[in-house]
Tab-separated table of C-alpha atoms and ligand atoms in Angstrom:
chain	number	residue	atom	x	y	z
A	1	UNK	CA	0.000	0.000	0.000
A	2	UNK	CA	1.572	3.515	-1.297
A	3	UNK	CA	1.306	6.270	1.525
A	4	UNK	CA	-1.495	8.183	-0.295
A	5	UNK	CA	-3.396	4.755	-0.477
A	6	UNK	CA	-3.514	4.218	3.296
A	7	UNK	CA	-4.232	7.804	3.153
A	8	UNK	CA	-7.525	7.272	1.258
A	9	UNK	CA	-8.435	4.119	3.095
A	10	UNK	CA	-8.754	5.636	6.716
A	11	UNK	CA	-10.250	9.032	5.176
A	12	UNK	CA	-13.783	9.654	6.844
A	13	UNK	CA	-15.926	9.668	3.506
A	14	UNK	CA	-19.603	9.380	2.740
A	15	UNK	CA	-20.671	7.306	0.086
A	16	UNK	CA	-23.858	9.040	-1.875
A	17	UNK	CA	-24.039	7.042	-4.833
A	18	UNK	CA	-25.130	3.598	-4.585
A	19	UNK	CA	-27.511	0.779	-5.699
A	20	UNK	CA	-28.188	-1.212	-3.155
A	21	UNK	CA	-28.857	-3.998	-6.109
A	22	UNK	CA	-25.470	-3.339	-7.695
A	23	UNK	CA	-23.604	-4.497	-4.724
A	24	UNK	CA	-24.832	-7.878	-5.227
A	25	UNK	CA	-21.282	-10.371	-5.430
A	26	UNK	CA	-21.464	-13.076	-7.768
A	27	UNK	CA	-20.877	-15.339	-4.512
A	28	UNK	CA	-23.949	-14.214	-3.195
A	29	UNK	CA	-25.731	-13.963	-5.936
A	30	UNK	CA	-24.825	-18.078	-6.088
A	31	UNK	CA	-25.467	-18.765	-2.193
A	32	UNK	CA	-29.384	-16.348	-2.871
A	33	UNK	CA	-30.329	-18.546	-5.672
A	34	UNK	CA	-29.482	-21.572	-4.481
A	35	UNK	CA	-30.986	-20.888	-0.807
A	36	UNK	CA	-34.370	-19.693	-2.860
A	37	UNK	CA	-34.400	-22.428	-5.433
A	38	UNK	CA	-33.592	-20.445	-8.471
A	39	UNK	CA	-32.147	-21.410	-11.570
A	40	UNK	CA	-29.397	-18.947	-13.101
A	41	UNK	CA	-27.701	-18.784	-16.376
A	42	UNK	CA	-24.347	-19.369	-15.042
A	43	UNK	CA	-22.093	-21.956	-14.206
A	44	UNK	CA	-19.410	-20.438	-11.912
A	45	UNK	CA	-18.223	-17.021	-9.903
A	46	UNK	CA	-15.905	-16.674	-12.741
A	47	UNK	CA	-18.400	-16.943	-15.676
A	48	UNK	CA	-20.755	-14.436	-13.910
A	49	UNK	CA	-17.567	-12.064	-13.637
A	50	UNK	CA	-16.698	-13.050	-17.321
A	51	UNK	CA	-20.035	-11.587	-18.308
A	52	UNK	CA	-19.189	-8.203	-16.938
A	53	UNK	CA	-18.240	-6.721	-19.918
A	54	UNK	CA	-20.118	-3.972	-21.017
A	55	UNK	CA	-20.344	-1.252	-24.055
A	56	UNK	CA	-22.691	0.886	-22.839
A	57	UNK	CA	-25.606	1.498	-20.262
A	58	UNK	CA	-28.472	-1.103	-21.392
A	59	UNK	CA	-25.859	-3.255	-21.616
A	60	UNK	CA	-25.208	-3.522	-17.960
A	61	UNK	CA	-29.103	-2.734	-17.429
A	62	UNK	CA	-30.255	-6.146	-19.078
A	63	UNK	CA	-27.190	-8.126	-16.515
A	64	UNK	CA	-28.345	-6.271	-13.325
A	65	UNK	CA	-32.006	-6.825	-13.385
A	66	UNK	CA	-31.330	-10.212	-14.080
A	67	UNK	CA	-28.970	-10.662	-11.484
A	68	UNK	CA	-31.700	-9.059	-9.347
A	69	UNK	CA	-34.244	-11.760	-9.546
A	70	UNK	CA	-32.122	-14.123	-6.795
A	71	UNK	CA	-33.664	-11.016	-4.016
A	72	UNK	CA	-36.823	-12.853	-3.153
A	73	UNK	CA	-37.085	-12.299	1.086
A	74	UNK	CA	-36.752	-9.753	3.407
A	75	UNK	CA	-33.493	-11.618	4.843
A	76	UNK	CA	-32.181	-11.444	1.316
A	77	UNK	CA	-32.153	-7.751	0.982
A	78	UNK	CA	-30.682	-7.651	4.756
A	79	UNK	CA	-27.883	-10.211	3.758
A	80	UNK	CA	-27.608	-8.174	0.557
A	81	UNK	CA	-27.810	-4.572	2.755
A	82	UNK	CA	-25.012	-5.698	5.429
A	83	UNK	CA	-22.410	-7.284	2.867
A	84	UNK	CA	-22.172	-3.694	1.597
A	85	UNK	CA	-22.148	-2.321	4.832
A	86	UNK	CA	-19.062	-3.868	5.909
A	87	UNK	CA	-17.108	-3.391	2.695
A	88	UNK	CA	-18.096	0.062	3.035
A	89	UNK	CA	-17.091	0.222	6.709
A	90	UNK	CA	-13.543	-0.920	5.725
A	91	UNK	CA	-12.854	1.636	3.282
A	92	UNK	CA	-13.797	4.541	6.056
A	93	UNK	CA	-17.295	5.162	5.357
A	94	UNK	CA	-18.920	6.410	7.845
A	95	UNK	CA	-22.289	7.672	6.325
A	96	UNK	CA	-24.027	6.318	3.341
A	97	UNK	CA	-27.059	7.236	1.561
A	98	UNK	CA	-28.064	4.115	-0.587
A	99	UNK	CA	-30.638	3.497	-3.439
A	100	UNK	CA	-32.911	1.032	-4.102
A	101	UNK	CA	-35.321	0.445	-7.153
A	102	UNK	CA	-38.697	-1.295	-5.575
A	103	UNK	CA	-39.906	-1.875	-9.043
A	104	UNK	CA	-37.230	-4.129	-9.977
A	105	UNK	CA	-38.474	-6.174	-7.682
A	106	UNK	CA	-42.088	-5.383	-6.949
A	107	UNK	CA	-42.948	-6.155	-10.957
A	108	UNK	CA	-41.939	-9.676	-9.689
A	109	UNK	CA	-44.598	-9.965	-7.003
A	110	UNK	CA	-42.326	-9.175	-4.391
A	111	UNK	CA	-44.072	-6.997	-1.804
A	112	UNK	CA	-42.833	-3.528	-1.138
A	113	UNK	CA	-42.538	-4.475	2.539
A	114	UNK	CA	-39.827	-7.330	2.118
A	115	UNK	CA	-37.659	-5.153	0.352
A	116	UNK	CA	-37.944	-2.054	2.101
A	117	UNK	CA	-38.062	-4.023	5.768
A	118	UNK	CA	-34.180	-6.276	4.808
A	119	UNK	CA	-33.129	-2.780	4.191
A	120	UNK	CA	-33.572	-1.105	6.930
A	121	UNK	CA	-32.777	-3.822	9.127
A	122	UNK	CA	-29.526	-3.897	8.074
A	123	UNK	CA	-28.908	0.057	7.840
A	124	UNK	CA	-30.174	-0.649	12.192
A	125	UNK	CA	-27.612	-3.076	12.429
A	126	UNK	CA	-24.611	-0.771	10.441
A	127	UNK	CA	-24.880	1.857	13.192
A	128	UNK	CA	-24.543	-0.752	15.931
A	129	UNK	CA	-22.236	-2.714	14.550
A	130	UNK	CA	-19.912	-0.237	12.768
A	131	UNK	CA	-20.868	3.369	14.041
A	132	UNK	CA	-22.508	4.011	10.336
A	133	UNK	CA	-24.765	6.045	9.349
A	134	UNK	CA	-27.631	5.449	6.283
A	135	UNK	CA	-30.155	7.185	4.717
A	136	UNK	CA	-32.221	5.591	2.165
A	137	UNK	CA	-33.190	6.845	-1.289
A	138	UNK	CA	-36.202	5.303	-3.038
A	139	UNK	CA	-35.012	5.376	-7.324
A	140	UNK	CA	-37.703	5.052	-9.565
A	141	UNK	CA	-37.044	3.050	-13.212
A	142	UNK	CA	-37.445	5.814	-15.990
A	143	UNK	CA	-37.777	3.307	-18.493
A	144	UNK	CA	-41.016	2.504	-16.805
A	145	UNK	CA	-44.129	5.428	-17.005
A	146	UNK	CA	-45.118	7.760	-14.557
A	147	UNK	CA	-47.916	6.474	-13.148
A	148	UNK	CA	-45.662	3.319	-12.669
A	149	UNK	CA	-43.656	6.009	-10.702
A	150	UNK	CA	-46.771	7.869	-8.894
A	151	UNK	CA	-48.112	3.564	-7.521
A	152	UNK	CA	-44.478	3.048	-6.799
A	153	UNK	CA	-44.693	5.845	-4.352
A	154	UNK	CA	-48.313	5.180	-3.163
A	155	UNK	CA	-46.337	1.594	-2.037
A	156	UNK	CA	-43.633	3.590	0.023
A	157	UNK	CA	-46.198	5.901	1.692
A	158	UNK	CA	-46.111	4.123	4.916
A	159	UNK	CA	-41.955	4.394	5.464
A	160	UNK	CA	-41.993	7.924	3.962
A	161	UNK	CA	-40.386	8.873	7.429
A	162	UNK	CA	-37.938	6.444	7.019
A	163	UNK	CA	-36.927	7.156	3.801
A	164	UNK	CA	-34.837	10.480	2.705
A	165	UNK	CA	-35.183	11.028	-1.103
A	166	UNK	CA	-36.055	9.530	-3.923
A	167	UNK	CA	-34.468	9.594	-6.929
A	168	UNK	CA	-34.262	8.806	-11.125
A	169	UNK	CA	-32.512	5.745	-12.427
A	170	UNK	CA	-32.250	3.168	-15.648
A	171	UNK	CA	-32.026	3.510	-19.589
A	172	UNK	CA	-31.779	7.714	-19.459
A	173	UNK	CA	-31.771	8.501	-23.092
A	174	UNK	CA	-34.806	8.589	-24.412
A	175	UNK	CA	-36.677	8.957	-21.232
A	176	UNK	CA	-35.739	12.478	-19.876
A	177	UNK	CA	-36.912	13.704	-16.167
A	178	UNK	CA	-39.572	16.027	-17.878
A	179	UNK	CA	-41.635	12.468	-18.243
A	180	UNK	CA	-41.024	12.442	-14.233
A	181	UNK	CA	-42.004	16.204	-13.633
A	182	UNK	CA	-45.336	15.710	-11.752
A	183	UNK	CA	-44.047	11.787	-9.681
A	184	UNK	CA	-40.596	14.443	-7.761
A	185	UNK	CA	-43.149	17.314	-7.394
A	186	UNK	CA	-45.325	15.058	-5.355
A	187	UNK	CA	-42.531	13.466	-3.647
A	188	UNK	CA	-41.246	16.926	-3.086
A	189	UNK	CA	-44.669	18.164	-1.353
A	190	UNK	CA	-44.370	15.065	0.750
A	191	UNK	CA	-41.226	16.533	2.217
A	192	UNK	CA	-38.351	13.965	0.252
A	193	UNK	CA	-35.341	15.399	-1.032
A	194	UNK	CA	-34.679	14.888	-5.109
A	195	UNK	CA	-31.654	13.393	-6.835
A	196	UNK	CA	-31.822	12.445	-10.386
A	197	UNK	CA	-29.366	10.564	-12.762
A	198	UNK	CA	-28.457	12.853	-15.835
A	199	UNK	CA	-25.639	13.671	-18.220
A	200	UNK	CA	-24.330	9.681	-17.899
A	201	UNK	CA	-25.109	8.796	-21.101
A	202	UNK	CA	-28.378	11.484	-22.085
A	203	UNK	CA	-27.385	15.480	-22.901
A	204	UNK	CA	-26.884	18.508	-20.995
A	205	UNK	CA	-30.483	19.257	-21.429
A	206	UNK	CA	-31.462	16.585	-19.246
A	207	UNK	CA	-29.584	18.283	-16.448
A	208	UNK	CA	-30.975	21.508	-17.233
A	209	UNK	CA	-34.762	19.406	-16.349
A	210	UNK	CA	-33.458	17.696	-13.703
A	211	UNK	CA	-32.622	21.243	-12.324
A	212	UNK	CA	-35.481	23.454	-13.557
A	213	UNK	CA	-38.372	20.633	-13.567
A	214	UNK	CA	-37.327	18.012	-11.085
A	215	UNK	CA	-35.558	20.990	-8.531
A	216	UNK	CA	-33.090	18.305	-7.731
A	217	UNK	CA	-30.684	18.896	-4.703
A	218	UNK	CA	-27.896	16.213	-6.310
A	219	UNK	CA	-27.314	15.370	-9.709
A	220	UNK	CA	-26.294	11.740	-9.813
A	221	UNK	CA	-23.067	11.789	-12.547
A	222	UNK	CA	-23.533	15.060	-14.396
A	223	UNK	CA	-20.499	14.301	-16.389
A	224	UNK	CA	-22.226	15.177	-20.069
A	225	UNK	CA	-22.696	18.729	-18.279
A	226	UNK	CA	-18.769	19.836	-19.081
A	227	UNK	CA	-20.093	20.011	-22.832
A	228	UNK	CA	-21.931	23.401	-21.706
A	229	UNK	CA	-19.928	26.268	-20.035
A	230	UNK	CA	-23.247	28.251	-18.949
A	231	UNK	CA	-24.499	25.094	-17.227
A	232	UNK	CA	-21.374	24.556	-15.659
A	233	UNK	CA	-20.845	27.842	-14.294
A	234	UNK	CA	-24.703	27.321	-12.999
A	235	UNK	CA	-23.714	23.968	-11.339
A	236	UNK	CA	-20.473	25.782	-9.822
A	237	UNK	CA	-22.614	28.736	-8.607
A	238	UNK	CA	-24.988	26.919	-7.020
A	239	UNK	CA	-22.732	24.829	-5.451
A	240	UNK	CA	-24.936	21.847	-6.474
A	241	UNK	CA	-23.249	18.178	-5.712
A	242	UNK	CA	-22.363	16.064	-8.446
A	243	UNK	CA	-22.164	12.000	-7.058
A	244	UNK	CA	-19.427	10.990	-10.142
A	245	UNK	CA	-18.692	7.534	-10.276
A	246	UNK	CA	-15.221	6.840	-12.030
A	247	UNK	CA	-14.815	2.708	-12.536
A	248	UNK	CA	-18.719	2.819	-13.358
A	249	UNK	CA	-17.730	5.495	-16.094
A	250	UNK	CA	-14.953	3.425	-17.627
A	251	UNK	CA	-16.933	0.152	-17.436
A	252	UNK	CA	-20.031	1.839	-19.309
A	253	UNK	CA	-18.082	3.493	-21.866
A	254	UNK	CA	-18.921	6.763	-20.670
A	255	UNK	CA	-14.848	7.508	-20.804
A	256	UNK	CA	-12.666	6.049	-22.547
A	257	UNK	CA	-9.801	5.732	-20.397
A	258	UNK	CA	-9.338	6.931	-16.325
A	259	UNK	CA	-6.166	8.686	-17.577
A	260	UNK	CA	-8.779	10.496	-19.400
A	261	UNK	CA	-11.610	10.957	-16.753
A	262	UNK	CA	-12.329	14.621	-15.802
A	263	UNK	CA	-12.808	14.782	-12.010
A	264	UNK	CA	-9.965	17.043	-11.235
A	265	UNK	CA	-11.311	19.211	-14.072
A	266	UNK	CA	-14.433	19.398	-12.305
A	267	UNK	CA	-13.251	20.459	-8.872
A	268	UNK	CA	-10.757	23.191	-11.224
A	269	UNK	CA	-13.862	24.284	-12.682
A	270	UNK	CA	-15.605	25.314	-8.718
A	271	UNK	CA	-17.684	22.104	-9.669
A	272	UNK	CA	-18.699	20.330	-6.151
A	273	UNK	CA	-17.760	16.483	-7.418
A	274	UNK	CA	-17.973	13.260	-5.092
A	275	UNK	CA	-16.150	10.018	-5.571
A	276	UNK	CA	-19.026	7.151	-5.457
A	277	UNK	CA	-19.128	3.335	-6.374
A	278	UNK	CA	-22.607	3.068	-8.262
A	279	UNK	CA	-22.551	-0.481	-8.501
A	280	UNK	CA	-19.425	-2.349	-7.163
A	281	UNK	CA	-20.148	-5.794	-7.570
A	282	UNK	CA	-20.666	-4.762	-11.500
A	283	UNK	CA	-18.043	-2.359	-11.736
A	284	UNK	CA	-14.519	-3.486	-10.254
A	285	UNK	CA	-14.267	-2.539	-6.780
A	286	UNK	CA	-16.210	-0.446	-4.419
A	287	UNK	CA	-15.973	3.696	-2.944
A	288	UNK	CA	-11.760	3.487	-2.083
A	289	UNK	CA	-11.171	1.463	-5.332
A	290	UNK	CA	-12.437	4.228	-7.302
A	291	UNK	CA	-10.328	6.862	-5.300
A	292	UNK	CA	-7.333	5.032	-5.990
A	293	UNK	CA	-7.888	4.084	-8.985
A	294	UNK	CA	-8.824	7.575	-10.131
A	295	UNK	CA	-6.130	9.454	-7.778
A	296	UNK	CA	-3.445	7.504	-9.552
A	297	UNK	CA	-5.024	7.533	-12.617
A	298	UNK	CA	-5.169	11.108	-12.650
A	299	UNK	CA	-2.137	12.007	-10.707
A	300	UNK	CA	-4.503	14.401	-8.075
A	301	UNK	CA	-2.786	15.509	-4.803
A	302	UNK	CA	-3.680	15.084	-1.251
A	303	UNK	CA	-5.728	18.613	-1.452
A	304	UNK	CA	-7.871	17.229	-4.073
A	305	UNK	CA	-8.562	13.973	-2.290
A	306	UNK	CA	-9.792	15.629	1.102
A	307	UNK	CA	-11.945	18.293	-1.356
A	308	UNK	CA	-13.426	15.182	-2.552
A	309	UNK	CA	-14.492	13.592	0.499
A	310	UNK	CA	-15.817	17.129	2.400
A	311	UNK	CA	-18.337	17.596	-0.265
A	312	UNK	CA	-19.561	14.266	0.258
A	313	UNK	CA	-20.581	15.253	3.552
A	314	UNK	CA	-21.928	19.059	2.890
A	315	UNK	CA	-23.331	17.218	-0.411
A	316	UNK	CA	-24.976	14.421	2.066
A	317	UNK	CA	-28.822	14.993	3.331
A	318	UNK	CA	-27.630	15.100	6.478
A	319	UNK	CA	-29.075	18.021	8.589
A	320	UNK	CA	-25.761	20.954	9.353
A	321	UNK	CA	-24.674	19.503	12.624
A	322	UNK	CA	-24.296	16.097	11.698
A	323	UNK	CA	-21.946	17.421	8.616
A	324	UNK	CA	-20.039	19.795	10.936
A	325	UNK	CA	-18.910	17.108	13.269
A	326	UNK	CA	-18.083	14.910	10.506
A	327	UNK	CA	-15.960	17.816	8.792
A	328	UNK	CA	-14.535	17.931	12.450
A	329	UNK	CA	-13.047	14.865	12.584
A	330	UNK	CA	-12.167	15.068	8.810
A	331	UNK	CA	-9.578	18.228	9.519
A	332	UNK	CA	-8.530	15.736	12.478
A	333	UNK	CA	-7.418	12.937	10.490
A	334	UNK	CA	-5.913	15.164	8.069
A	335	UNK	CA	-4.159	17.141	10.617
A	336	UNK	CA	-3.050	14.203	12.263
A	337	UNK	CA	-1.936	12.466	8.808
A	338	UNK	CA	0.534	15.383	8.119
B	401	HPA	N1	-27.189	4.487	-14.334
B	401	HPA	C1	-28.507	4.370	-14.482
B	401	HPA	N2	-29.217	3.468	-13.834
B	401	HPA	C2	-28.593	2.640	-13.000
B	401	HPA	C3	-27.229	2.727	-12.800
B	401	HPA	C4	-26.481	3.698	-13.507
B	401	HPA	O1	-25.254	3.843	-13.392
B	401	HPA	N3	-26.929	1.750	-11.912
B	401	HPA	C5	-28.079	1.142	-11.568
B	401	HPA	N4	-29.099	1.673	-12.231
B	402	ZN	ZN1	-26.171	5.127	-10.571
């Protein structure tokens, strides 16, 4: 381990971009389905891993909802729930706000209540058991139709105080958050904070709605935004958090090579960007893999790698004195570190 890499692994971080789904290991993904009787299309660990090659988006789409359909019980989304937890734990996060798409799993007759109850079972048992924090964000498929969206959260009305946000997910081009406008507005007026996936794959536009339509607090990615200078001086102004996610970009095509991958550009720019794992199992390693990967990939400097993980706390929908004492004890590990 290089100095800056022990560096990044006991930083205090918050982790803001995550499916809960996408942290599913082939190994458990083997144990689920053979615990719940299912048949899957795969032979081994390795060939599931094998198939983890993607060109694009839908690509990975079509693998993960699959790979979804071994979640059948409530103590399958709590096994599913605390694996993450304590790989996230060990890379020195100490908050995480995590998403989950019912519909994935509700459009196979499994109740709202099974999922939602593993969940936050586990997030209980991440506090006790590691100190961690969790908030949870409730992402509804834009492939699917509004409506779809609007029953989805007529399902989640009875943990609406035990959920924080809710936010936009799945095939984006094509399905822009102005199909979504009237779904966040209600979810808004129910007192849930909005995130929204946009400039991944679709155009700037789509962050312009997810601004101006959805009034999103986070913008989940926002990379396609650097192809407008207005919007990113907008972004900058505002201060709004970005949740970038740099071995999901490079395994979806979305750059071409980390050497290449603009998150030091962003912070240059006054742009408020967070390192995040998306989906880990998918994607080659989870929240300090990608800040390794990208901090060597890009070269960036101690300064840029504490910028990175205060804004995941101001950028986290935690209330201001939760985030202060977190930033406390950030400045004291980088004090001490020095
Ligand atoms: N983009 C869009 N939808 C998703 C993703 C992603 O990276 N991961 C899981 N659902
Ligand atoms: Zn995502």
């Amino acid at each position: 381990m290089t100095d800056l890499d022990s560096f990044i692994a006991g930083l205090p971080k918050a982790e803001l971009h995550l499916h809960i789904e996408g942290s599913l290991e082939p190994e458990l993904m083997f144990a689920l389905a053979r615990r719940n009787g299912i048949d899957i299309p795969y032979a081994s660990v390795e060939q599931v891993r094998a198939a983890y090659a993607f060109s694009n988006l839908q690509d990975f789409l079509d693998i993960y909802y699959a790979g979804a359909g071994v979640l059948r019980t409530r103590r399958d989304f709590h096994d599913l729930a605390a694996a993450y937890f304590a790989r996230a734990a060990a890379d020195g996060v100490v908050h995480a706000e995590i998403m989950f798409d019912p519909q994935t799993h509700t459009d196979r007759g499994i109740a709202f209540s099974e999922v939602i109850e593993g969940l936050l079972s586990a997030m209980a048992e991440a506090e006790a058991e590691h100190g961690m924090t969790s908030k949870l964000i409730l992402s509804f498929l834009r492939h699917l139709s509004e409506e779809a969206a609007f029953a989805t959260l007529e399902a989640a009305e009875p943990w609406l105080d035990r959920i924080a946000a809710v936010g936009l997910d799945s095939s984006e081009v094509g399905h822009p958050p102005l199909k979504f406008a009237q779904v966040f507005a209600a979810a808004r007026d129910r007192g849930l904070k909005i995130t929204a996936h946009a400039g991944e794959e679709g155009p700037p536009e789509y962050v312009y709605q997810a601004l101006d339509l959805l009034h999103a607090d986070r913008i989940d990615h926002g990379n396609r935004a650097l192809e407008d200078p207005v919007l990113v001086d907008r972004l900058a102004e505002m201060r709004m958090t970005l949740t970038v996610c740099p071995l999901s970009n490079l395994k979806l095509c979305v750059v071409d090579d980390l050497a290449r991958h603009p998150i030091d550009r962003m912070l240059a720019l006054g742009l408020k960007a967070t390192i995040n794992s998306d989906d880990p199992a998918y994607f080659g390693g989870y929240i300090g893999d990608n800040f390794r990967a990208v901090a060597r990939a890009r070269g960036l400097d101690r300064e840029e790698i504490v910028a990175l993980a205060r804004n995941s706390f101001t950028g986290s929908f935690l209330p201001p004195e939760a985030v202060a004492l977190h930033l406390e004890k950030l400045d004291a590990y980088v004090a001490a570190y020095a």
